[in-house]
Structures are given as structure tokens and as C-alpha cells.
Tab-separated table of C-alpha atoms and ligand atoms in Angstrom:
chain	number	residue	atom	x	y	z
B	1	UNK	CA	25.616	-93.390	-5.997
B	2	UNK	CA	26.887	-89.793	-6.041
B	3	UNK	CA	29.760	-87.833	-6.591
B	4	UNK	CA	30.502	-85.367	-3.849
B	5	UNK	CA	30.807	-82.840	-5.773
B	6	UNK	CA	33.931	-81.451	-3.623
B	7	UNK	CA	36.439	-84.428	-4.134
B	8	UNK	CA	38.899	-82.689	-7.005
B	9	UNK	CA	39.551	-80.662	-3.954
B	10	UNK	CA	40.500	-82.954	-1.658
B	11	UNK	CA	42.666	-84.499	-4.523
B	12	UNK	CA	44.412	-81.269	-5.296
B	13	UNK	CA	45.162	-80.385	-1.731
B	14	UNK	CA	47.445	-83.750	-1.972
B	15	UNK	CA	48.776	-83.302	-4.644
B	16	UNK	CA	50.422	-79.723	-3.347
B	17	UNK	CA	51.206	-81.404	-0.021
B	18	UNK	CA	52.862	-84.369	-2.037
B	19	UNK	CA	55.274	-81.483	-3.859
B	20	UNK	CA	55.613	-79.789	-0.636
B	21	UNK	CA	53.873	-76.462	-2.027
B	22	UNK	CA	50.925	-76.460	0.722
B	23	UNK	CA	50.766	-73.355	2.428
B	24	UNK	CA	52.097	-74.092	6.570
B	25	UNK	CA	50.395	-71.203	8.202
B	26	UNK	CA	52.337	-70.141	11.660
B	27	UNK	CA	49.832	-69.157	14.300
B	28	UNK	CA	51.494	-66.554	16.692
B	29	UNK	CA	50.928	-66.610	20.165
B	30	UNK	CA	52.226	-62.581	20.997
B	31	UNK	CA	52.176	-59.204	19.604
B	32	UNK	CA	53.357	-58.602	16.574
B	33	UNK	CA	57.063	-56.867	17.199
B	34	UNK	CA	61.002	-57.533	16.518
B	35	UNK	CA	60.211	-61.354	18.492
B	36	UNK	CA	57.325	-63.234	18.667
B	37	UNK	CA	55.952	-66.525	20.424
B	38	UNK	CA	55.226	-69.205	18.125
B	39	UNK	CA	54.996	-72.680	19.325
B	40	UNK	CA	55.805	-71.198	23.065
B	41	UNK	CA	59.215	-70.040	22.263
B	42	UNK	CA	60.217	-67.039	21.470
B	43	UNK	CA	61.687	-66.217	18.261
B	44	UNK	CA	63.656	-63.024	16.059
B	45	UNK	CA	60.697	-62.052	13.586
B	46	UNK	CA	61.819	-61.077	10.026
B	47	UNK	CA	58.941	-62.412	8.205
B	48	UNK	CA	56.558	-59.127	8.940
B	49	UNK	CA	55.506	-56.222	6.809
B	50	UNK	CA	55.682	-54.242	10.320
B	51	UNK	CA	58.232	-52.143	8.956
B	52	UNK	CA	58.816	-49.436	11.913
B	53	UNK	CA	57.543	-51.058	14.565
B	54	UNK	CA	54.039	-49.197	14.955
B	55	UNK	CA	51.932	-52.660	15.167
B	56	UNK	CA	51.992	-52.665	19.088
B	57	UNK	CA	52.670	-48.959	19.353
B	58	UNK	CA	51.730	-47.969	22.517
B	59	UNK	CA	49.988	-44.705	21.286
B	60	UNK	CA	48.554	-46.583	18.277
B	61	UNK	CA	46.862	-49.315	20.987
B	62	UNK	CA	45.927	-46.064	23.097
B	63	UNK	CA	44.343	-44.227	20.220
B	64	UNK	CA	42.375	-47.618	19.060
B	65	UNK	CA	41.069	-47.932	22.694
B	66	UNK	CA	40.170	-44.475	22.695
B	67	UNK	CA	38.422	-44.702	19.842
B	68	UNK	CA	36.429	-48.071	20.563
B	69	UNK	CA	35.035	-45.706	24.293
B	70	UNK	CA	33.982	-42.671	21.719
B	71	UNK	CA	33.344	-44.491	18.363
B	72	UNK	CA	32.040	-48.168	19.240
B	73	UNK	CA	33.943	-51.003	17.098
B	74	UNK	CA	31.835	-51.824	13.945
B	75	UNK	CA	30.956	-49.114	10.738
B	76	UNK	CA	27.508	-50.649	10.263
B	77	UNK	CA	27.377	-49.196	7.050
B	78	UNK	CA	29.252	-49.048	3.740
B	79	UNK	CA	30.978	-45.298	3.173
B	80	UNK	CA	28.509	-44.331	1.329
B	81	UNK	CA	25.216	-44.803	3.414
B	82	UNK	CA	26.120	-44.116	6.798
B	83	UNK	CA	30.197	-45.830	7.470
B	84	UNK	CA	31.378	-42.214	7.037
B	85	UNK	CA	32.039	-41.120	10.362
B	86	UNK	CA	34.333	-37.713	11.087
B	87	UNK	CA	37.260	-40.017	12.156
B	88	UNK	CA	37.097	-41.143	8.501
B	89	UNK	CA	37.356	-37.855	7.295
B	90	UNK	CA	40.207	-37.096	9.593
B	91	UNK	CA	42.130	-39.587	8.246
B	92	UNK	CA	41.840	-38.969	4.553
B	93	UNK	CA	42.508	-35.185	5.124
B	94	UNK	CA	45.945	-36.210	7.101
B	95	UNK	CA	47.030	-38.501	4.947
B	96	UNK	CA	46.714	-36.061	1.777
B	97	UNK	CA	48.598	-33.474	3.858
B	98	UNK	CA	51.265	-36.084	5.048
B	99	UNK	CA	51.870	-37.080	1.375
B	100	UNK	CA	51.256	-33.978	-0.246
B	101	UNK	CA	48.634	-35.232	-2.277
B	102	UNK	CA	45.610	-32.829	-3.835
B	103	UNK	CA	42.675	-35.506	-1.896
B	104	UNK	CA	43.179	-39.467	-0.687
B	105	UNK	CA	40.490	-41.715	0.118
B	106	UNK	CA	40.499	-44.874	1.866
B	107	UNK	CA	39.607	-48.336	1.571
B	108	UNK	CA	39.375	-51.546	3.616
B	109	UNK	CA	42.530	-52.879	2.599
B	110	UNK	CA	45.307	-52.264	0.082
B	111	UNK	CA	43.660	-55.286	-1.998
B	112	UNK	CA	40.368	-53.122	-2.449
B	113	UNK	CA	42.303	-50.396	-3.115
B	114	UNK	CA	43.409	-51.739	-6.313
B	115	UNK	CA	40.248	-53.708	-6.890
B	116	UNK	CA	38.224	-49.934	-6.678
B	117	UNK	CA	40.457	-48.062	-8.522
B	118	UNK	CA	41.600	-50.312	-12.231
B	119	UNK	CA	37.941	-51.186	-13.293
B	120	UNK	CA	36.638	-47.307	-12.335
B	121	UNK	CA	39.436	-46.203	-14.619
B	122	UNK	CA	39.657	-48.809	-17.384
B	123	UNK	CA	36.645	-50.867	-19.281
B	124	UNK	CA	36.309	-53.459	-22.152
B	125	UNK	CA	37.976	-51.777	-25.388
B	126	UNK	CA	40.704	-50.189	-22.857
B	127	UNK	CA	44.017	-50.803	-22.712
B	128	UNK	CA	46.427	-51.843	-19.406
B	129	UNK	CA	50.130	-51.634	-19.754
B	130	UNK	CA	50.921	-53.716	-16.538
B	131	UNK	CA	54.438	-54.995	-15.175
B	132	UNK	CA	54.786	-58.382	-15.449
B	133	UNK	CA	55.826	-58.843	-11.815
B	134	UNK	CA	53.158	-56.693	-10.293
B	135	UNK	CA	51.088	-57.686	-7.327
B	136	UNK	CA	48.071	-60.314	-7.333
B	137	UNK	CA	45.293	-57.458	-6.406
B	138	UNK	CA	46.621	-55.254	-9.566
B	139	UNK	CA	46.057	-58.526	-11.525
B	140	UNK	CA	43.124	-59.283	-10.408
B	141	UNK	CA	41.491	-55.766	-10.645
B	142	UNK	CA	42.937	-56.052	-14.498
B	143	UNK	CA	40.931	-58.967	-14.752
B	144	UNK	CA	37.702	-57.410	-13.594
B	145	UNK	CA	38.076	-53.940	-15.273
B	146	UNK	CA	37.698	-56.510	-18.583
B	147	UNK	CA	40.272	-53.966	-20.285
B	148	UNK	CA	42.800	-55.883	-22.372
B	149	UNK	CA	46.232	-56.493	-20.246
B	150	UNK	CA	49.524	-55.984	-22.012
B	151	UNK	CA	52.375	-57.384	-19.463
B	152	UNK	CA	55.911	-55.656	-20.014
B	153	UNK	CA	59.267	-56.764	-19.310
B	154	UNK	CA	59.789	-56.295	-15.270
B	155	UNK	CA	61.280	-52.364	-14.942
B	156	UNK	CA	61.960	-51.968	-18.537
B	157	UNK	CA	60.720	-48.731	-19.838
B	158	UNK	CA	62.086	-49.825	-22.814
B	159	UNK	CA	59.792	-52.622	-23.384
B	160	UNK	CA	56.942	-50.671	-22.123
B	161	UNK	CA	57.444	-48.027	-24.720
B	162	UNK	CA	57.181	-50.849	-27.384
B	163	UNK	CA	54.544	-52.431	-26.118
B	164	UNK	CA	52.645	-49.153	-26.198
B	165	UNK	CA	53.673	-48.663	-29.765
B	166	UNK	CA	52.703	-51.977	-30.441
B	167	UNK	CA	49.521	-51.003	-29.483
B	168	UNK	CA	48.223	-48.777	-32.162
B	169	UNK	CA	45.382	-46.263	-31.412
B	170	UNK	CA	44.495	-46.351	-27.595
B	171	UNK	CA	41.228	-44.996	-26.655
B	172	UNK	CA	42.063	-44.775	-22.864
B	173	UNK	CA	45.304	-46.292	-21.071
B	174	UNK	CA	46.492	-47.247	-17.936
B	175	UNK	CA	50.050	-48.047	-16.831
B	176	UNK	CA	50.512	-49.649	-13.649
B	177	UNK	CA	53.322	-50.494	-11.816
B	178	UNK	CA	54.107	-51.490	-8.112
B	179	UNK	CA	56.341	-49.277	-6.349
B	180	UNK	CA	58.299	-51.733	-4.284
B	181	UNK	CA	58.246	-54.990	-5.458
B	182	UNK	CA	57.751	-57.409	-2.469
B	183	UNK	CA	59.699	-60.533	-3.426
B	184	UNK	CA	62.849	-58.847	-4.647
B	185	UNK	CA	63.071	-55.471	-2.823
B	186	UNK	CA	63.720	-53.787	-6.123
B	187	UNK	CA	62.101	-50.143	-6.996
B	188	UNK	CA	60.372	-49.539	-10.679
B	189	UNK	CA	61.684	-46.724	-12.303
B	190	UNK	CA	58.605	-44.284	-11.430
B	191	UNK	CA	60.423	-41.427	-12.807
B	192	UNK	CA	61.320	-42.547	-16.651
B	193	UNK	CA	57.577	-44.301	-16.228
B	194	UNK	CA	56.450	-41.280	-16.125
B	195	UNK	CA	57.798	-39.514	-18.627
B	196	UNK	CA	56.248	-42.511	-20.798
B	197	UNK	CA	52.665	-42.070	-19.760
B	198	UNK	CA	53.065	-38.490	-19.994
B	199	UNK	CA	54.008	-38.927	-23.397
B	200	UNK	CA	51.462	-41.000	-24.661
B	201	UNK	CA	48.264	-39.333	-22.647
B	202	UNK	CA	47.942	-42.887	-20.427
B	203	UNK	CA	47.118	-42.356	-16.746
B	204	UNK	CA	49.777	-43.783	-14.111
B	205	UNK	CA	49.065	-45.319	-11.174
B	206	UNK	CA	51.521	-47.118	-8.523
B	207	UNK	CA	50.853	-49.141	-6.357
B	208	UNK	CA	53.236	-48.532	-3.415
B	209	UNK	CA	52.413	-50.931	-0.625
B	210	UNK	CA	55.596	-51.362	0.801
B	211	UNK	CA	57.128	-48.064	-0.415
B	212	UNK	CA	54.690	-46.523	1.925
B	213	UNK	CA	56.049	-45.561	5.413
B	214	UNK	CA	59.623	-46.639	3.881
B	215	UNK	CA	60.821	-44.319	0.776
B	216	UNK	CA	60.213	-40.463	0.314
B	217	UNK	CA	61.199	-38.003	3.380
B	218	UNK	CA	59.771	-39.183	6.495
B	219	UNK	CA	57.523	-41.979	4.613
B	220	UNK	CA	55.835	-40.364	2.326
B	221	UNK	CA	55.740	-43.007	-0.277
B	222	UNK	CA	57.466	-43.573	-3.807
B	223	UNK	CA	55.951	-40.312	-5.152
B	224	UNK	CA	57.868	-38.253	-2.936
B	225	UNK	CA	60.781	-40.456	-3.411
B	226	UNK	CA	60.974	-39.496	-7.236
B	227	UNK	CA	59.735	-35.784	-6.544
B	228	UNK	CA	56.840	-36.518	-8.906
B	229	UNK	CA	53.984	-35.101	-6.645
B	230	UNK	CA	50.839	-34.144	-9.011
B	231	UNK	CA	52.406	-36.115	-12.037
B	232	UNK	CA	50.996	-39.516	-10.639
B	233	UNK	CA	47.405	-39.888	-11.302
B	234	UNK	CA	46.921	-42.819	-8.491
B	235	UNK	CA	49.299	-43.464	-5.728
B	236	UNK	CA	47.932	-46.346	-4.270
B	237	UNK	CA	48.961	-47.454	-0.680
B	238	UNK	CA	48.394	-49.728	2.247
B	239	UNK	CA	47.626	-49.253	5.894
B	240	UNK	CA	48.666	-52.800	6.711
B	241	UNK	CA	52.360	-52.894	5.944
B	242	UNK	CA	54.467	-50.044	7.762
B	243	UNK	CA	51.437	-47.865	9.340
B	244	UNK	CA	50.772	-50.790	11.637
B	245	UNK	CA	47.209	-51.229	11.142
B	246	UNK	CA	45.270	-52.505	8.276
B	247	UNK	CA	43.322	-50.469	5.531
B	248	UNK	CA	44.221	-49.045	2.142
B	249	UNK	CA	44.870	-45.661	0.587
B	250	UNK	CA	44.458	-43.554	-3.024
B	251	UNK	CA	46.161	-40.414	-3.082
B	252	UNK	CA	46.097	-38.080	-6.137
B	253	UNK	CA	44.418	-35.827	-8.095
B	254	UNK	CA	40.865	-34.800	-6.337
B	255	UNK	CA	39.354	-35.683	-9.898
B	256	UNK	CA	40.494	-39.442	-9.204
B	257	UNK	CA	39.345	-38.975	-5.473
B	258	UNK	CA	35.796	-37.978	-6.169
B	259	UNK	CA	35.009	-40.636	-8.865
B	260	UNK	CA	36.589	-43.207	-6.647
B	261	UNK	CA	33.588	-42.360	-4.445
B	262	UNK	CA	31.328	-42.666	-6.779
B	263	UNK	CA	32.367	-46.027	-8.458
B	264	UNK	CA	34.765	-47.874	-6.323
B	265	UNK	CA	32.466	-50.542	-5.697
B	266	UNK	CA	34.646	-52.118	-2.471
B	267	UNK	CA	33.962	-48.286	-1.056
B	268	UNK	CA	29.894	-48.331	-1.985
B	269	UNK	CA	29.484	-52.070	-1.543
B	270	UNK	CA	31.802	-53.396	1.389
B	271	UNK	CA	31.789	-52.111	4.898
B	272	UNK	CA	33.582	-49.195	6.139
B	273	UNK	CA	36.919	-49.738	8.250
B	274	UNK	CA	36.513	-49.898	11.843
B	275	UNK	CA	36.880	-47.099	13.852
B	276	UNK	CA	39.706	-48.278	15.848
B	277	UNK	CA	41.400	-49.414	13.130
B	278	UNK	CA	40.528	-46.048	11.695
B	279	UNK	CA	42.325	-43.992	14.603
B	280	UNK	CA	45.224	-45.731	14.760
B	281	UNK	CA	45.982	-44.872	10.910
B	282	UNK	CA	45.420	-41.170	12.146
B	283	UNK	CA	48.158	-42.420	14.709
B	284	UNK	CA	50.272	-43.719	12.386
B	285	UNK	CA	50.316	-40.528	10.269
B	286	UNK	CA	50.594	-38.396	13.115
B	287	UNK	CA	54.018	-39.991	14.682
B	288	UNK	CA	54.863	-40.183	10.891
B	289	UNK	CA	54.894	-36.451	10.773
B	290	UNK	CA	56.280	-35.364	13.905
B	291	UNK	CA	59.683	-37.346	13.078
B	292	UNK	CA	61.189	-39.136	10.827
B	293	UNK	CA	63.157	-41.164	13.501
B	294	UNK	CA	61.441	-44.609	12.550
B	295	UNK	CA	62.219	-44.289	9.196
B	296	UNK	CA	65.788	-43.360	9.540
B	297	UNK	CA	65.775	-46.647	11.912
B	298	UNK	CA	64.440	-48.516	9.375
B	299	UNK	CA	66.889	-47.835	6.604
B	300	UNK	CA	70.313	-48.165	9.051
B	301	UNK	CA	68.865	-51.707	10.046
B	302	UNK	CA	68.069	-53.253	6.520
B	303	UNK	CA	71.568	-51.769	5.151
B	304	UNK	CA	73.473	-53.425	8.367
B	305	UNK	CA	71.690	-55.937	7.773
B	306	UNK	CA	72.611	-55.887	3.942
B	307	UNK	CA	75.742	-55.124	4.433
B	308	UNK	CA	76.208	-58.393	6.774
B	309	UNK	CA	74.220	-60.454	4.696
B	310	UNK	CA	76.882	-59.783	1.871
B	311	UNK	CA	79.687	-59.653	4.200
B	312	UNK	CA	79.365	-63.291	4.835
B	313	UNK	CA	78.645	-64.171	1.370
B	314	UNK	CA	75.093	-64.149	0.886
B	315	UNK	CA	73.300	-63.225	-2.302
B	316	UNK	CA	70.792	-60.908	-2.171
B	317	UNK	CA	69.654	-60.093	-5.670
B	318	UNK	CA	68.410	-56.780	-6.460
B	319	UNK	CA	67.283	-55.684	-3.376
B	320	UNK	CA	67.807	-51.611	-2.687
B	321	UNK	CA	65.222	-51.697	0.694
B	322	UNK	CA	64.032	-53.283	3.390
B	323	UNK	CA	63.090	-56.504	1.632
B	324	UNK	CA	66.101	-58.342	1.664
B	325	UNK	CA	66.306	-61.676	0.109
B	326	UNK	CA	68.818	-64.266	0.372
B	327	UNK	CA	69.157	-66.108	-3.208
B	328	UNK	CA	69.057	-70.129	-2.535
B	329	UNK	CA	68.422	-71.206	-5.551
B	330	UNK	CA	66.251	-74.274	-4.971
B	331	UNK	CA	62.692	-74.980	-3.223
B	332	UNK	CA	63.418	-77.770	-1.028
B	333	UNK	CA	66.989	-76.102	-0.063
B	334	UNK	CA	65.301	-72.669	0.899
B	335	UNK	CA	62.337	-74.524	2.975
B	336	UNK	CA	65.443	-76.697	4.569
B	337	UNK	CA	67.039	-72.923	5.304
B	338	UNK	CA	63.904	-71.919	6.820
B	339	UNK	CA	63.258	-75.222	8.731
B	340	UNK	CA	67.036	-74.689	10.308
B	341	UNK	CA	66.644	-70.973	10.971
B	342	UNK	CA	63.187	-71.517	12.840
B	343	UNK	CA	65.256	-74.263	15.158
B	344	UNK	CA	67.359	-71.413	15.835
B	345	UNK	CA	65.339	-69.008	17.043
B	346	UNK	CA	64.579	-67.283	13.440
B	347	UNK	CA	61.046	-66.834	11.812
B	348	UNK	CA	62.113	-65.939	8.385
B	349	UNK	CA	59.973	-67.401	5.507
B	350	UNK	CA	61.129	-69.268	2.524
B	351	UNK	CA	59.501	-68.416	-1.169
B	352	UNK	CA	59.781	-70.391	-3.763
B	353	UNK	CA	57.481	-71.470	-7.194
B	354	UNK	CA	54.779	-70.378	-8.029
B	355	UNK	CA	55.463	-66.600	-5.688
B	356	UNK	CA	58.964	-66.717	-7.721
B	357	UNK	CA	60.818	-68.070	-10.782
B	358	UNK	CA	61.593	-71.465	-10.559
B	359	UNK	CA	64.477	-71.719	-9.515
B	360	UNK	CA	64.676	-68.952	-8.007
B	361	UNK	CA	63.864	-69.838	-4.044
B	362	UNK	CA	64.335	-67.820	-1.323
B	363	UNK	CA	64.700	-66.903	2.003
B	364	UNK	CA	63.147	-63.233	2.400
B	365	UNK	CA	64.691	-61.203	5.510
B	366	UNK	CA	62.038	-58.193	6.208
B	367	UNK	CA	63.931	-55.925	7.802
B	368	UNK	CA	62.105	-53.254	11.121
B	369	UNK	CA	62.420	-50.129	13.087
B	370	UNK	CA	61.472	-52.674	15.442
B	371	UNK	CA	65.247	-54.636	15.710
B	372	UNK	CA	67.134	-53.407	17.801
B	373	UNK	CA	71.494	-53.996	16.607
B	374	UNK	CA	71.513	-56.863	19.079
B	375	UNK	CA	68.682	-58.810	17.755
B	376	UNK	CA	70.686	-58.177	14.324
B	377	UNK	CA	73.838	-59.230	14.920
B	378	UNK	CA	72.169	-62.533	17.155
B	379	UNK	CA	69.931	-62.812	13.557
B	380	UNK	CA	73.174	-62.592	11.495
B	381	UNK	CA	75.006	-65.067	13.298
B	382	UNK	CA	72.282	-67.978	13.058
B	383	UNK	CA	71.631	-66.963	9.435
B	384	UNK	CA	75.705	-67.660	9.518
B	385	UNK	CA	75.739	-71.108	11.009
B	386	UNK	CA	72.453	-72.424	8.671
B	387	UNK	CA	74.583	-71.249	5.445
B	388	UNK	CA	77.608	-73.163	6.621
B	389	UNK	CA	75.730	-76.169	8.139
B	390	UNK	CA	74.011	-76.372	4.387
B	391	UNK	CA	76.966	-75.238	2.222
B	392	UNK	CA	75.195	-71.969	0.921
B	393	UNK	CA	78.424	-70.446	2.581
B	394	UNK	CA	82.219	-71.729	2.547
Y	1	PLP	C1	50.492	-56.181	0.427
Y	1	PLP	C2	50.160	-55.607	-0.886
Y	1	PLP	C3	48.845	-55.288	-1.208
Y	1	PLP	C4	47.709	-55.604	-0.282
Y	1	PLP	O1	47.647	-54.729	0.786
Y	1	PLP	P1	46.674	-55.097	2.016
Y	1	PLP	O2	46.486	-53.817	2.718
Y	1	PLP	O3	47.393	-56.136	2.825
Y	1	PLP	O4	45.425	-55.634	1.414
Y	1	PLP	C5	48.590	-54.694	-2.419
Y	1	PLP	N1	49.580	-54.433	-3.288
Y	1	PLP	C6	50.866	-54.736	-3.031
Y	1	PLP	C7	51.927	-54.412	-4.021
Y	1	PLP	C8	51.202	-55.349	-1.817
Y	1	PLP	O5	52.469	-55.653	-1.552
């Protein structure tokens, strides 16, 4: 007889469902917006990356369905044969302007972003000084560049400057660092990065997925946050987070631009974006840069809803944006937290090993434009009876 060939599967998919680690996937029943349907009821979302709002915007949905009569849906071609169409174009030229970037080019996803950019920058025999809390995309286009990775201490320029000394002679060297980082809503130290990289002749790159649409004036991202604009080589950023849609972003120097389009292999070897999806980024940018009203609604939520958090005794770490998280300690007590909160009427997620630490669970509260203060203060006062009911709060 046989082996089946796929049975270690089947044994490992019990094993993480006997330690409570498999993945439960929610399917929602509603637009994506400050509640959704799961299960037929209704409940307060703070689980999305939908930071203002725009994922149901009406004029995003317009401008999709506009696009879709003009346009058609799929690119039938990568970017570089024939998925370049002039709403493409459009986009990339708007979101350089919007950011204040030299050129930008766009990518399915965030994830490709990073997976087009390391490996065209860095090769085997390069160096990559990489934050040891940085996204799985950055660690994964480390891996396939085949440069070697040096991980430094999470934020510590300090470190990194060691590890860089450490190094000896570096042909070519990349530093790269994510902008916001998603589990604990801190923000790296882009400025005194910087000044590192500039030091040593490395190039800099950030990847600011959820810094995009949330710090800088208006959005702009974590370069204009820090004032650094033209000191960052690569700024990458995401569509799919607070622009609503889905797609990704580089945004720098035209030299990076223009070699990204030669050898970012997710851009000559993986379809184009759609062009809906590709006119409701222009959307996104353009309510982006008439005001900076979402934004501004943005930040007053996740500090009310900081503020409350710590009011009633929460911890929530080192968060300084919209990621809030609430410090549990414990797996099982954070997915009990979650289980209780979802009774409620809350859809807030817990996180625990191998995302974070061990011991080092969560529940992580991402804060919208989207909330309005009611739907806060009803969020604050379940969050209130689930930390009382399970003695996280006196
Ligand atoms: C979400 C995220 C990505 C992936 O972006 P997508 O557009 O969803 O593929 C990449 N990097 C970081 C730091 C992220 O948080």
C-alpha cells in the first residue's frame, strides 16, 4: 500500500487545532465599514485596516463603476506588455504629487511591493540590515534577494549602528524598516535611521503600510511625517489599508522608479491591477488631497479611544496610532477576551504566538474615520464589562 503523500498535513492541521492556534476565519456578510454583519448580527468592527472609512466610499464605488463602463474589469496583461492602461498612469503621477515624491509606481499589492523592490536592490554577497519585527513580505523578499539578513534590535539605532560595524566592508546595503509596526502601533525612528544609512552609503527603504493615509499632513505617509522627502530611497506603501482599495505603492527617487520597471518581477511577471480597483486609488488620492478631514477624524478617534482604553485601566503598550492594543498577557485569556467581546456586539481580534511574543497576547483595537463617538463610547463600555467579567480590570 501507499502513503498519501499529503497526510503530515492533515496531522499538522491537528495538532494547531489541538493548541488552539488554527486560524478561525470570519466570513462577513456586509460592507466593510464602522459595523458589519457576521453571523446575521450586526457588530462594532475594530478588526479592519479601513482606516478612514473610504472602503464603501460612495465616490470610491462610483469611480470603480465608472471605470468598469469605460475600462472593462480585467488588465489582460502584465504592466509591461499591454496592463498599462492611462488610468495606470494617472494614478502613479497623483500619487507622486500627493506624497511629494520625484516618481511612484505601483504594484498589485503591498506584498509585491516589497517582493519587487529587496531582490532588484540587493543580491547574493549583499548585505540587509532588517528590523527584527518587520513585516512577513520584507522577510520574505530578504529571503529571495539571497542577500545575507542581519536582524537588529526592534527601533534601536543603536544596535543597528553596531550591527553595521559589525559588518566590515559592505559592497552594497540595504536598511529596511517598517514604518508603522502593525501589532504594536509603535513608529521606527525614520529620522535617526536615516542619518545612519546616510552615513554609511546604505540605501533606506520603509515600508509604511499602515503609516500611509494615517501620519504626515493629510496622509502623506511616514516620509512626510519626519520631513525626510528625497532622503528615503524607497517609501513603500499599500493601497489596501487606509486608501480603501487594494494595490501597492513605491515612491522615491525616479532612479528607483525606472529600474523597478525594469526588474520588479511581480510588475513584468504578474498581472496588472484592475481597472476599477485602479480608479478608486485615483479616488482615494483625490479626496486625500482635497481635505484632510478623514485624517484629522482618524487621529481624535484612536486618542479617545486611547485615552478611554487607559482611563479604565487598560494596557496598551507602545502604541502612538491608530493600532491600539490592549496587553492580556496570555493566549487562551486574549481569545476568551475576544470570544466575550464578539457576544457583545464587538469584532475585535485577539493575537497571540507565533504573530507576537509569547506571552505577550493581545486584543488589537484598529481604530477608523469610520466610528462615529457613539459607536466608541458603546465599544468602550463592552470592552469595560469583558475586563471586569475576566478580572483584566478591578
Ligand atoms: C499589510 C502590510 C503589507 C501588505 O500589504 P497588502 O497591500 O495587503 O499586500 C506589507 N507590509 C506591511 C508592513 C503591512 O502591514
Amino acid at each position: 500500500m501507499t502513503t498519501n503523500p499529503l497526510s503530515w498535513i492533515e496531522d499538522e492541521l491537528q495538532q494547531l487545532d489541538s493548541a488552539g492556534l488554527l486560524a478561525r476565519i470570519r466570513t462577513i456578510e456586509s460592507p466593510m465599514g464602522a459595523r458589519v454583519t457576521i453571523e446575521g448580527r450586526q457588530l462594532l468592527n475594530f478588526c479592519a485596516n479601513n482606516y478612514l472609512g473610504l472602503a464603501n466610499h460612495p465616490r470610491i464605488r462610483q469611480a470603480a463603476k465608472e471605470a468598469i463602463d469605460a475600462y472593462g474589469v480585467g488588465p489582460g496583461a502584465v504592466r509591461t506588455i499591454a496592463g498599462t492602461t492611462t488610468l495606470h498612469v494617472e494614478l502613479e503621477r497623483r500619487l507622486a504629487e500627493f506624497k511629494h515624491a520625484e516618481a511612484c509606481i505601483t504594484f498589485q499589492s503591498g506584498f509585491t511591493a516589497n517582493l519587487a523592490t529587496i531582490p532588484a536592490l540587493v543580491g547574493p554577497g549583499d548585505l540587509i540590515f532588517s528590523d527584527e519585527l518587520n513585516h512577513a513580505s520584507i522577510i520574505d523578499a530578504c529571503r529571495l534577494s539571497r542577500a545575507q539578513v542581519v536582524r537588529y534590535a526592534h527601533c534601536d539605532v543603536a544596535d543597528l549602528e553596531a550591527k553595521i560595524a559589525g559588518a566590515g566592508a559592505i559592497r552594497r546595503g540595504l536598511v529596511v524598516t517598517d514604518g508603522v509596526f502593525s501589532m504594536d502601533g509603535d513608529v521606527a525612528p525614520l529620522d535617526a535611521i536615516c542619518a545612519v544609512a546616510e552615513a554609511h552609503g546604505l540605501i533606506l527603504m520603509v515600508d509604511d503600510a499602515h503609516g500611509e493615509g494615517v501620519l504626515g499632513q493629510g496622509g502623506r505617509g511616514i516620509v512626510d511625517h519626519f520631513g525626510l522627502h528625497g532622503r528615503v530611497h524607497v517609501e513603500v506603501g499599500t493601497l489596501s489599508k487606509a486608501f480603501g482599495v487594494v494595490g501597492g505603492l513605491v515612491a522615491g527617487q525616479e532612479t528607483i522608479v525606472r529600474w523597478l520597471r525594469q526588474r520588479g518581477r511581480p510588475f513584468l511577471f504578474s498581472s496588472a491591477m484592475t481597472a476599477p480597483d485602479v480608479a478608486a486609488c485615483i479616488e482615494a488620492v483625490a479626496i486625500l488631497s482635497e481635505s484632510d478631514e478623514l485624517v484629522a477624524r482618524l487621529w481624535d478617534n484612536a486618542n479617545y479611544m486611547r485615552q478611554g482604553m487607559q482611563a479604565l485601566g487598560f494596557d496598551t503598550g507602545a502604541s502612538v496610532t491608530p493600532i491600539l492594543p490592549l496587553m492580556l498577557g496570555e493566549a487562551p485569556l486574549a481569545q476568551e477576551f475576544s470570544r466575550r467581546l464578539f457576544a457583545e456586539g464587538v469584532f475585535a481580534m485577539a493575537i497571540g504566538y507565533p504573530t507576537v511574543p509569547m506571552g505577550k497576547a493581545r486584543i488589537r483595537v484598529m481604530n477608523s474615520a469610520a466610528h462615529s463617538r457613539q459607536d466608541l463610547d458603546e465599544a468602550l463600555a463592552i470592552f469595560e464589562k469583558v475586563g471586569r467579567a475576566l478580572e483584566v480590570l478591578d
